[in-house]
Coordinates of C-alpha atoms in Angstrom, one line a residue:
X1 CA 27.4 69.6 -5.8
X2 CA 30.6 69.5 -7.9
X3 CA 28.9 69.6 -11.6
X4 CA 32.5 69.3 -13.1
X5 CA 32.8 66.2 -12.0
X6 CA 29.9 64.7 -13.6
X7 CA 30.4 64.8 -17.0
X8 CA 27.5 66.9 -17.8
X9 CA 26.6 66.7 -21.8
X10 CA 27.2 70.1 -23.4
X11 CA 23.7 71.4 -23.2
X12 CA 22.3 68.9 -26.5
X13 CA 21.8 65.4 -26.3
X14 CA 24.7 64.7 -29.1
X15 CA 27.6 66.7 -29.9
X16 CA 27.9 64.5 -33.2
X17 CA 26.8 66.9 -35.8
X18 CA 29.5 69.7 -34.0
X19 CA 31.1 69.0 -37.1
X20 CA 32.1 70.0 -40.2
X21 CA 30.8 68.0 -43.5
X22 CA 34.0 67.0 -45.0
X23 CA 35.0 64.9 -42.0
X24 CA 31.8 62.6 -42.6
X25 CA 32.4 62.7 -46.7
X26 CA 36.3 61.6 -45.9
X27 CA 34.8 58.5 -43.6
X28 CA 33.1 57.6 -46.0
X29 CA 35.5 57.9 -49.0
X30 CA 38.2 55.8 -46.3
X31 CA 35.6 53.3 -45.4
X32 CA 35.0 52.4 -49.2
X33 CA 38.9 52.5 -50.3
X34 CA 39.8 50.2 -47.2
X35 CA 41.7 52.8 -45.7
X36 CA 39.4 53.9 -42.4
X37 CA 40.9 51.3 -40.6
X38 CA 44.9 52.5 -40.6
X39 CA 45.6 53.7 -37.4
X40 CA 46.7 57.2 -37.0
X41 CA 47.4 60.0 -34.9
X42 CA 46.5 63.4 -35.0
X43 CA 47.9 66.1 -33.4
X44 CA 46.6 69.6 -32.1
X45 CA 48.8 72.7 -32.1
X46 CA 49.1 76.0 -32.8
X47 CA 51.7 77.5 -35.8
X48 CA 52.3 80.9 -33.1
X49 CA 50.7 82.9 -30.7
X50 CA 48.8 85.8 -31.0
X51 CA 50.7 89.0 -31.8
X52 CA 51.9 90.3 -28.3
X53 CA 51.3 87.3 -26.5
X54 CA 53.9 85.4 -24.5
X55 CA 52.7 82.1 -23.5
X56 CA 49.2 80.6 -24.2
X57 CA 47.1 78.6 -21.7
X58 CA 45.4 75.3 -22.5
X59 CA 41.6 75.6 -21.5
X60 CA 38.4 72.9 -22.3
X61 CA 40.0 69.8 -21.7
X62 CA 37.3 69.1 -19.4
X63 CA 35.2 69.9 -22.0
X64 CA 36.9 67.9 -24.6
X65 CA 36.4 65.0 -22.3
X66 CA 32.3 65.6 -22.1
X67 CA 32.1 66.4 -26.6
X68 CA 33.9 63.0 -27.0
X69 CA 31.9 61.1 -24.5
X70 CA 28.9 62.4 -25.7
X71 CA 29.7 61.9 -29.4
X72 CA 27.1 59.7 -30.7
X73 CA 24.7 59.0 -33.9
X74 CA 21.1 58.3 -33.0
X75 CA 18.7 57.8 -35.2
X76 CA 17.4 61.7 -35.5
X77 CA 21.1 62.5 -36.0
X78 CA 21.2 59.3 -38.6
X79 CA 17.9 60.6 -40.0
X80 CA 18.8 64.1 -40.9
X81 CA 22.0 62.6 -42.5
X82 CA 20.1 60.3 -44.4
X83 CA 17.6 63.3 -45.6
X84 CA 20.2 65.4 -46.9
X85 CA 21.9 62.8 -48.9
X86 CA 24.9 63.6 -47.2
X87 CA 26.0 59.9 -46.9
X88 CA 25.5 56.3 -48.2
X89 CA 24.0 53.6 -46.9
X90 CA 26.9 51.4 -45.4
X91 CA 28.1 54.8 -43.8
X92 CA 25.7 55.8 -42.0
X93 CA 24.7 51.9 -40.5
X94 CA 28.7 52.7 -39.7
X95 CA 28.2 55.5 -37.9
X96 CA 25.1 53.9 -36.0
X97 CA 27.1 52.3 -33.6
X98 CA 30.0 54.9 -33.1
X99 CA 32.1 55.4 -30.1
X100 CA 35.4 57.0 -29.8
X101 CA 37.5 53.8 -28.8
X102 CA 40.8 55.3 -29.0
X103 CA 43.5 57.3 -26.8
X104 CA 44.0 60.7 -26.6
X105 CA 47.0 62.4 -24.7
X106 CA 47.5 66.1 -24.1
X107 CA 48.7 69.2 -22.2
X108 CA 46.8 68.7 -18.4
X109 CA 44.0 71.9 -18.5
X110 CA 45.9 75.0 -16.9
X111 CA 49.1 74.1 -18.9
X112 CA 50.6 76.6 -20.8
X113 CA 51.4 76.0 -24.3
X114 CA 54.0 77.5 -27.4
X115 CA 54.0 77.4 -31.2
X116 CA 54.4 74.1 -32.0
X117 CA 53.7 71.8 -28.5
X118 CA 51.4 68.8 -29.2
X119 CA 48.4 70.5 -27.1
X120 CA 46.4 67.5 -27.9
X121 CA 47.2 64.0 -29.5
X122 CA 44.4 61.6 -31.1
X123 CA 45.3 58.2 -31.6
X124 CA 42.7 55.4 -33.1
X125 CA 41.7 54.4 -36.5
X126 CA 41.3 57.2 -39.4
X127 CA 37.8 56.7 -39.1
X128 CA 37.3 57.4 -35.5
X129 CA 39.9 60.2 -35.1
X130 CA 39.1 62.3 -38.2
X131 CA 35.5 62.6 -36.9
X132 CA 36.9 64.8 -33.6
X133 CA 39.0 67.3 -35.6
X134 CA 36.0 70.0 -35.7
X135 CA 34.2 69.3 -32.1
X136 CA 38.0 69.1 -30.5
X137 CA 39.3 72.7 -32.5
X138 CA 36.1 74.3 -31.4
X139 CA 36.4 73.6 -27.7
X140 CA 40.5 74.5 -27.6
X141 CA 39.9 77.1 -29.7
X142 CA 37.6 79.1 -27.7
X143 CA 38.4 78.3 -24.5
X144 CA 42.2 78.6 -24.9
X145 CA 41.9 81.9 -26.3
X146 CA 39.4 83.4 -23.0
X147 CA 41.9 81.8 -20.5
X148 CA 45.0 83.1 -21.8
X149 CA 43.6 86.7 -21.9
X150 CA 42.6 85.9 -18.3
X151 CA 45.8 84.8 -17.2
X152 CA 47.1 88.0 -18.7
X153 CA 44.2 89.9 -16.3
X154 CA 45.3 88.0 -14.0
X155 CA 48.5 89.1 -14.0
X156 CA 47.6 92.8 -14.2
X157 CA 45.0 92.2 -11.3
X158 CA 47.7 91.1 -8.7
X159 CA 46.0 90.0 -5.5
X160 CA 42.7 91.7 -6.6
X161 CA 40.1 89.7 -7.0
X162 CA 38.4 89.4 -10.6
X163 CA 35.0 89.2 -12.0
X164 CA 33.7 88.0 -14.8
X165 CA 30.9 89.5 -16.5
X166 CA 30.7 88.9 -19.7
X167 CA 27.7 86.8 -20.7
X168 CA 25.2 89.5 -22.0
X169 CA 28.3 90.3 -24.7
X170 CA 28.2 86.5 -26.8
X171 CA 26.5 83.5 -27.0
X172 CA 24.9 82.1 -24.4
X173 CA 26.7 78.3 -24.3
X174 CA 29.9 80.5 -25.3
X175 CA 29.3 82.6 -22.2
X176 CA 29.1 79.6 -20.0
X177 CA 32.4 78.0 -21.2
X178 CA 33.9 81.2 -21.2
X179 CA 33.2 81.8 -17.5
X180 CA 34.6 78.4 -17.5
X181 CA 37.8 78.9 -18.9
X182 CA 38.6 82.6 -17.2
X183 CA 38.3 80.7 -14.0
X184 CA 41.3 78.3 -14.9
X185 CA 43.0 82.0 -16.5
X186 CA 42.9 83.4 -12.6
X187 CA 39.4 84.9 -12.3
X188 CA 37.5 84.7 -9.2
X189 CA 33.8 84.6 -9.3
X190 CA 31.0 85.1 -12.3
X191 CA 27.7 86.9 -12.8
X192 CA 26.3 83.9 -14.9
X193 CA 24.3 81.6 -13.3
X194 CA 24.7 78.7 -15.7
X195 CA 28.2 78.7 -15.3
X196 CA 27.8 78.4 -11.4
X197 CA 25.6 75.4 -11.6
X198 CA 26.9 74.0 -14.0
X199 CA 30.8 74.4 -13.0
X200 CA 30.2 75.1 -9.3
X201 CA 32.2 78.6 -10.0
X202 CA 31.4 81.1 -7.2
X203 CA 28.7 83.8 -8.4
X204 CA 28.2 87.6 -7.8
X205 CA 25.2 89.7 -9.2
X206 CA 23.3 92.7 -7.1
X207 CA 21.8 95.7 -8.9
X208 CA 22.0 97.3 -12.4
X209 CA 21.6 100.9 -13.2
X210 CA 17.9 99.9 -13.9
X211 CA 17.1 99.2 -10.5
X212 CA 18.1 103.0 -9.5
X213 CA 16.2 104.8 -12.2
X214 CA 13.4 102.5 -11.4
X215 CA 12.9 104.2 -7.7
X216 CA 11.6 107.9 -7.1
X217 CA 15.1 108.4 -5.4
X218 CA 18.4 106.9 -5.3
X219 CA 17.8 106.8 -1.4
X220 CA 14.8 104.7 -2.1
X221 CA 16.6 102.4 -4.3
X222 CA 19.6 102.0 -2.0
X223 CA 17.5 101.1 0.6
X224 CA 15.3 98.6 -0.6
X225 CA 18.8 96.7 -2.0
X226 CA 20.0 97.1 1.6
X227 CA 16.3 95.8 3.0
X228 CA 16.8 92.9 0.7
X229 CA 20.6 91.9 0.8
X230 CA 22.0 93.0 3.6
X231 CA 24.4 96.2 4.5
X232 CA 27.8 94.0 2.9
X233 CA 25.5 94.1 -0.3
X234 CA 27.6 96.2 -2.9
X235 CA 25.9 99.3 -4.0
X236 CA 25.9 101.3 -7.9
X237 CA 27.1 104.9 -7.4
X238 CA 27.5 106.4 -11.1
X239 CA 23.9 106.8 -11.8
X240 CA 23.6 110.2 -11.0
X241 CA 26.1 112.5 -8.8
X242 CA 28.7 109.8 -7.7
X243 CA 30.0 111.8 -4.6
X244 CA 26.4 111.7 -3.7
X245 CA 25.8 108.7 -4.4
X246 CA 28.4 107.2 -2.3
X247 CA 27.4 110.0 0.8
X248 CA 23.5 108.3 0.5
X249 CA 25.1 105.1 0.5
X250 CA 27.1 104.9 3.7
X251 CA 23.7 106.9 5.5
X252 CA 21.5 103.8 4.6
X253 CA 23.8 101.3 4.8
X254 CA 26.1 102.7 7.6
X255 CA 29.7 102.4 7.8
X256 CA 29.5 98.5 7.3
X257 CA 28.4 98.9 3.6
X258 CA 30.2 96.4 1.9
X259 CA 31.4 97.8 -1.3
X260 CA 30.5 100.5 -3.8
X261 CA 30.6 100.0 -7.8
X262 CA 31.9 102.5 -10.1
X263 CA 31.1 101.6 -14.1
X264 CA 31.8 104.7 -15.8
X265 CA 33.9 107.8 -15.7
X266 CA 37.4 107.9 -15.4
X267 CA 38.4 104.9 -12.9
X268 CA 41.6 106.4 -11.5
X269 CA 40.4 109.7 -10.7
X270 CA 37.1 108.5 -8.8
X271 CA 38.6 105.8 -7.5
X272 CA 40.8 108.0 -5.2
X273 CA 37.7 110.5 -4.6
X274 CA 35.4 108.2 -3.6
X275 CA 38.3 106.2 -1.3
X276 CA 39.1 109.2 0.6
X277 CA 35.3 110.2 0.9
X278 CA 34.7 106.7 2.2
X279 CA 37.3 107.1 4.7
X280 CA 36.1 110.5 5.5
X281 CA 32.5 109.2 6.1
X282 CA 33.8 106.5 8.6
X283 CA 33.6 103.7 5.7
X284 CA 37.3 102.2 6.1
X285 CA 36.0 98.9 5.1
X286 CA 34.1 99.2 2.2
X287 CA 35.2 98.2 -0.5
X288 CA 35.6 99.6 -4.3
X289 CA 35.0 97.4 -7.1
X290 CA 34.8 99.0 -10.8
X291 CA 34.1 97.8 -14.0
X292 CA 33.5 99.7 -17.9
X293 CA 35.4 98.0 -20.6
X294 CA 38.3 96.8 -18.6
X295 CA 40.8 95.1 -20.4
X296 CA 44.3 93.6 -19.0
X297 CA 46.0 97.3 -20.3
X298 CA 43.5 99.2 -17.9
X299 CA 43.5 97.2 -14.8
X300 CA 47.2 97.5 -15.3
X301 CA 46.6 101.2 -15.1
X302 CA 44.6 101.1 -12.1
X303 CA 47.8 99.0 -10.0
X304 CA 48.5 102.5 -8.0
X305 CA 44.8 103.1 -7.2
X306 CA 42.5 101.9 -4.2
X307 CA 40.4 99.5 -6.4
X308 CA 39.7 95.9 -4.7
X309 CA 38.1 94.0 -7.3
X310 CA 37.5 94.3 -10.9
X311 CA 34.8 93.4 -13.1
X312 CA 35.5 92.5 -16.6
X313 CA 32.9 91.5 -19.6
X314 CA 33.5 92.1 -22.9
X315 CA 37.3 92.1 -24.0
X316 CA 37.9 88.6 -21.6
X317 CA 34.6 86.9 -23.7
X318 CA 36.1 87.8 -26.8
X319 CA 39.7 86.9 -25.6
X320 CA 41.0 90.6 -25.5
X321 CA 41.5 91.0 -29.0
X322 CA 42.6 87.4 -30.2
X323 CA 39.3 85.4 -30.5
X324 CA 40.9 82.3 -31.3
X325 CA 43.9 80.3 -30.6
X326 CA 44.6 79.7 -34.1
X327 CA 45.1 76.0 -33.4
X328 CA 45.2 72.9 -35.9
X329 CA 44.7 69.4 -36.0
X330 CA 46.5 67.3 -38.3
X331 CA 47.6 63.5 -39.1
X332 CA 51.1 63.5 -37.8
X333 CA 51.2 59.6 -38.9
X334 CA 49.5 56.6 -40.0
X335 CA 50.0 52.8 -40.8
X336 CA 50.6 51.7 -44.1
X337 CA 47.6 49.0 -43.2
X338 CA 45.1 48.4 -41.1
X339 CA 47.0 45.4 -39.1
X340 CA 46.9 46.6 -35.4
X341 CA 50.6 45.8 -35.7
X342 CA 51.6 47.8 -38.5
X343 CA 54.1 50.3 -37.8
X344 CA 53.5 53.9 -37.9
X345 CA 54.8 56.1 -40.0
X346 CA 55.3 59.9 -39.8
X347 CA 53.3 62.0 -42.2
X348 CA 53.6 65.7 -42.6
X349 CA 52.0 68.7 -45.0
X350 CA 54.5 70.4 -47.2
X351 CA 53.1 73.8 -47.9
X352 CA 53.6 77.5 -49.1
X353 CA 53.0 80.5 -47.1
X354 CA 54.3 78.9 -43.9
X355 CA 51.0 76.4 -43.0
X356 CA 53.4 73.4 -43.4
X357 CA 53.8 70.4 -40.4
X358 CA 55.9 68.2 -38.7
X359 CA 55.4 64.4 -39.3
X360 CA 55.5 62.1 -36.2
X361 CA 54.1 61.0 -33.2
X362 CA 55.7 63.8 -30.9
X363 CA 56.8 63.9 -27.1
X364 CA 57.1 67.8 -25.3
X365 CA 58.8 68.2 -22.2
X366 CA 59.6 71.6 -20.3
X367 CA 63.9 72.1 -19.9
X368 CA 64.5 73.9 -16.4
X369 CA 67.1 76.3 -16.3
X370 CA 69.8 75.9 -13.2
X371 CA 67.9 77.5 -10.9
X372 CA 64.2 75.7 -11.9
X373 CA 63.0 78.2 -14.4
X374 CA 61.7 77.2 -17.7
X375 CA 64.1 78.0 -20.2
X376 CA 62.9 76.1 -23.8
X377 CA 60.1 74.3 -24.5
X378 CA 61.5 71.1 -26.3
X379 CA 59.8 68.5 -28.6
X380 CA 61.2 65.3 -30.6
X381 CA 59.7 62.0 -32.1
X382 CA 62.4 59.8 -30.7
X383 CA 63.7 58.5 -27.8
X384 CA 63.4 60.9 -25.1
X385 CA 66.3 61.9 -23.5
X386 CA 67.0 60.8 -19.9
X387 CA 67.3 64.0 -18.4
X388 CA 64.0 64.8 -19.6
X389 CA 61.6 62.0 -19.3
X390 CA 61.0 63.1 -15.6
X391 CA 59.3 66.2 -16.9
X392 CA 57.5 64.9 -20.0
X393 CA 54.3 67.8 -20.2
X394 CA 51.1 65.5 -22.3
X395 CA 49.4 63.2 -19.6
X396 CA 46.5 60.6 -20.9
X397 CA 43.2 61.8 -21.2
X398 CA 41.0 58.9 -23.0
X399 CA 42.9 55.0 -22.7
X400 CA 40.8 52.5 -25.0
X401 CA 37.7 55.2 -25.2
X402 CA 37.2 55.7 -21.5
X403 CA 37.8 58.9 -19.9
X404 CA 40.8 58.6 -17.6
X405 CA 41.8 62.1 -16.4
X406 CA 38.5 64.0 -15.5
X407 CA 39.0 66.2 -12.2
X408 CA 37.7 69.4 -10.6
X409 CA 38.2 72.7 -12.8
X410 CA 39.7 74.1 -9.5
X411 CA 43.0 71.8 -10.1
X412 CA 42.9 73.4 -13.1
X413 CA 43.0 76.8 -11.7
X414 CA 45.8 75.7 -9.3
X415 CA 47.8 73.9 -11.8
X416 CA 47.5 77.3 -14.4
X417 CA 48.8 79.0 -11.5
X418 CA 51.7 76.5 -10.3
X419 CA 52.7 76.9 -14.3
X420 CA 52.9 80.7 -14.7
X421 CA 55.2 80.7 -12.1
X422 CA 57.4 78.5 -13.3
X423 CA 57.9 80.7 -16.1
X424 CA 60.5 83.7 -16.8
X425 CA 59.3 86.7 -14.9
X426 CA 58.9 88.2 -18.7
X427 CA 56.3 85.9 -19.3
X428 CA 54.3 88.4 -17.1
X429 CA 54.6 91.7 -18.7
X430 CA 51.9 93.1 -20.8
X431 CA 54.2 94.8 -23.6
X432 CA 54.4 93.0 -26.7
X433 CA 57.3 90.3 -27.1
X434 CA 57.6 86.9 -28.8
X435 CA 56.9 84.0 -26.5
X436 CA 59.1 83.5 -23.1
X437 CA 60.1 79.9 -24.1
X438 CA 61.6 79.2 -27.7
X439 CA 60.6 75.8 -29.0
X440 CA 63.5 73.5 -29.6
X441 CA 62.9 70.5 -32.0
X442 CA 65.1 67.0 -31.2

């Protein structure tokens, strides 16, 4: 079953209230002034990147897709509304038969972004578009921020296989998307369950530290894993003694154990122990997978040693230190009426203190160097020019309110991939820089 397909809801029967107050209070200030109806487009971005960072990667489009979809006022949702005095009367029979019937364009999930590309455009009436900002920012926000600290893991990991493990260290929906979007970063496999069924992401899981202190002996507990899961199962060796451990290990499961877990200590050092003591014990095969607060510096760190997969929970959930994407959503441009043919004009916050935008509807497109390598990321309002319009990055998402552009996270993954790679090779190291691509404005 291919869940991501199916446009499962996000886990509540409406994401309609995944919003902040002031977007319902400007409908209905628009809908009385005779302004709700002005087409406009809204744009999401971010001002920069997060110190460090180099690139950043778009993540929850797909989810994006399923909030709008599923964006809808029924009559518990109109109720509580209605209760709180939050809205009037013609409002809220407004809202009652709500439905997102505009467009919306953006960066294909995977993408990789810079300060200032249109991530996201929204185009419909005031009305319909304002509503998204907060359920749109929320999604992007989060998810964008996991997979780039992925990608970054990634990166580090090489050809190692990753792990995520991270659910027991945030929320519980925020651990499922955030299985999802270190997927599209690069990882491998998950612990969580939801995300598996729900995303169809591989999962991993075999024994805890509980599970040995539980038994009379560490022999004991070793073997009833291997009674239950098989010698390739992958067995916990820092409860106690590790060298022990790992000598207990390979007598109960034999030399076909399949891997051995190390979660505290220092990595490097017992990492090269217990390979050569594998080895030494007829073990070639077995595998070492390690985990303990691994972040994209430390498996770096681990490069030179014989580790084969890593586990990682806390610093990828909480996007190794940058949380957020820091992106916005603005009104880039509007009609000056509410006749479908009115022109649009650009629009565009003047501010203090560096928060100001750019007015217009805005194309982004990716300029190759001479030998194929990405070399500025450039944006304009105009006419594009020819010798771009072949590589044009935004690709539509919603035509006329329907969802046009839904597909399985793995072409995410691949595409994330397929991106990276067309970056400069500086994109990929870990010290801090400004981003690999300077954004050019036309």
């Amino acid at each position: 079953m291919n869940t991501a397909d199916l446009g499962l809801p996000v886990a509540v029967p409406s994401t309609a209230l995944f919003t902040d107050q002031y977007e319902l209070t400007m409908l209905q200030a628009a809908l009385r002034s005779g302004t709700a109806d002005r087409r406009s487009v809204f744009e999401v971005f971010t001002r920069r990147l997060p110190e460090g960072r180099r690139y950043g990667v778009v993540a929850g489009t797909g989810r994006v897709l399923d909030a709008v979809e599923n964006f809808r006022f029924d009559e518990t949702i109109l109720g509580f509304l209605r209760e709180r005095g939050i809205l009037d009367e013609p409002t809220l029979a407004w809202l009652a038969d709500f439905r997102f019937r505009g467009d919306i364009w953006g960066y294909p999930e995977g993408e990789v972004y810079f300060p200032g590309s249109p991530i996201m455009r929204v185009e419909g009436t005031f009305a319909e578009a304002v509503l998204l900002e907060t359920v749109i920012l929320s999604i992007l926000n989060h998810d964008s921020a996991v997979a780039a600290a992925a990608s970054r893991m990634a990166v580090a990991a090489g050809d190692r296989p990753l792990i995520e493990m991270g659910a027991r260290r945030t929320h519980e929906l925020a651990a499922v998307a955030a299985a999802r979007s270190a997927y599209v970063g690069g990882f491998h496999s998950t612990s969580d369950l939801a995300a598996g069924f729900r995303y169809n992401i591989p999962t991993v899981g075999t024994s805890a530290h509980s599970f040995t202190l539980l038994h009379d002996s560490e022999r004991d507990a070793f073997r009833a894993q291997v009674d239950s899961l098989g010698s390739g199962t992958t067995l916990l060796v820092d409860t106690y003694d590790v060298a022990e451990a790992v000598r207990t290990a390979v007598q109960v499961a034999g030399p076909g154990l399949g891997a051995v877990r190390i979660d505290s200590g220092d990595l490097l050092l017992l990492a090269h122990r217990v390979r050569q003591q594998l080895d030494e014990l007829g073990a070639r095969d077995t595998k070492i997978v390690v985990t303990s607060d691994l972040d994209e510096y430390a498996i770096a760190s681990l490069a030179a040693a014989p580790v084969d997969a890593y586990g990682v929970g806390t610093q990828l959930v909480t996007g190794s230190g940058h949380p957020t994407a820091s992106m916005v959503y603005k009104l880039v441009a509007r009609a000056d009426s509410d006749a479908p043919d009115a022109p649009l004009r650009p629009v565009a916050k003047k501010s203090m203190g560096g928060k100001a935008s750019l007015g217009g509807r805005k194309w982004a497109a990716r300029r190759p160097d001479e030998h194929g390598v990405a070399e500025a990321e450039v944006i304009g309002t105009g006419p594009v020019p020819p010798e771009l319009a072949g590589r044009q990055i935004p690709v539509p998402l919603v035509r006329d309110g329907e969802v046009v552009a839904r597909e399985p996270l793995d072409a995410a993954r691949e595409r994330h991939i397929a991106a990276r790679a067309g970056l400069p090779m500086s994109a990929n190291q870990l010290s801090r820089g400004e981003a690999v691509l300077p954004t050019e404005h036309v």
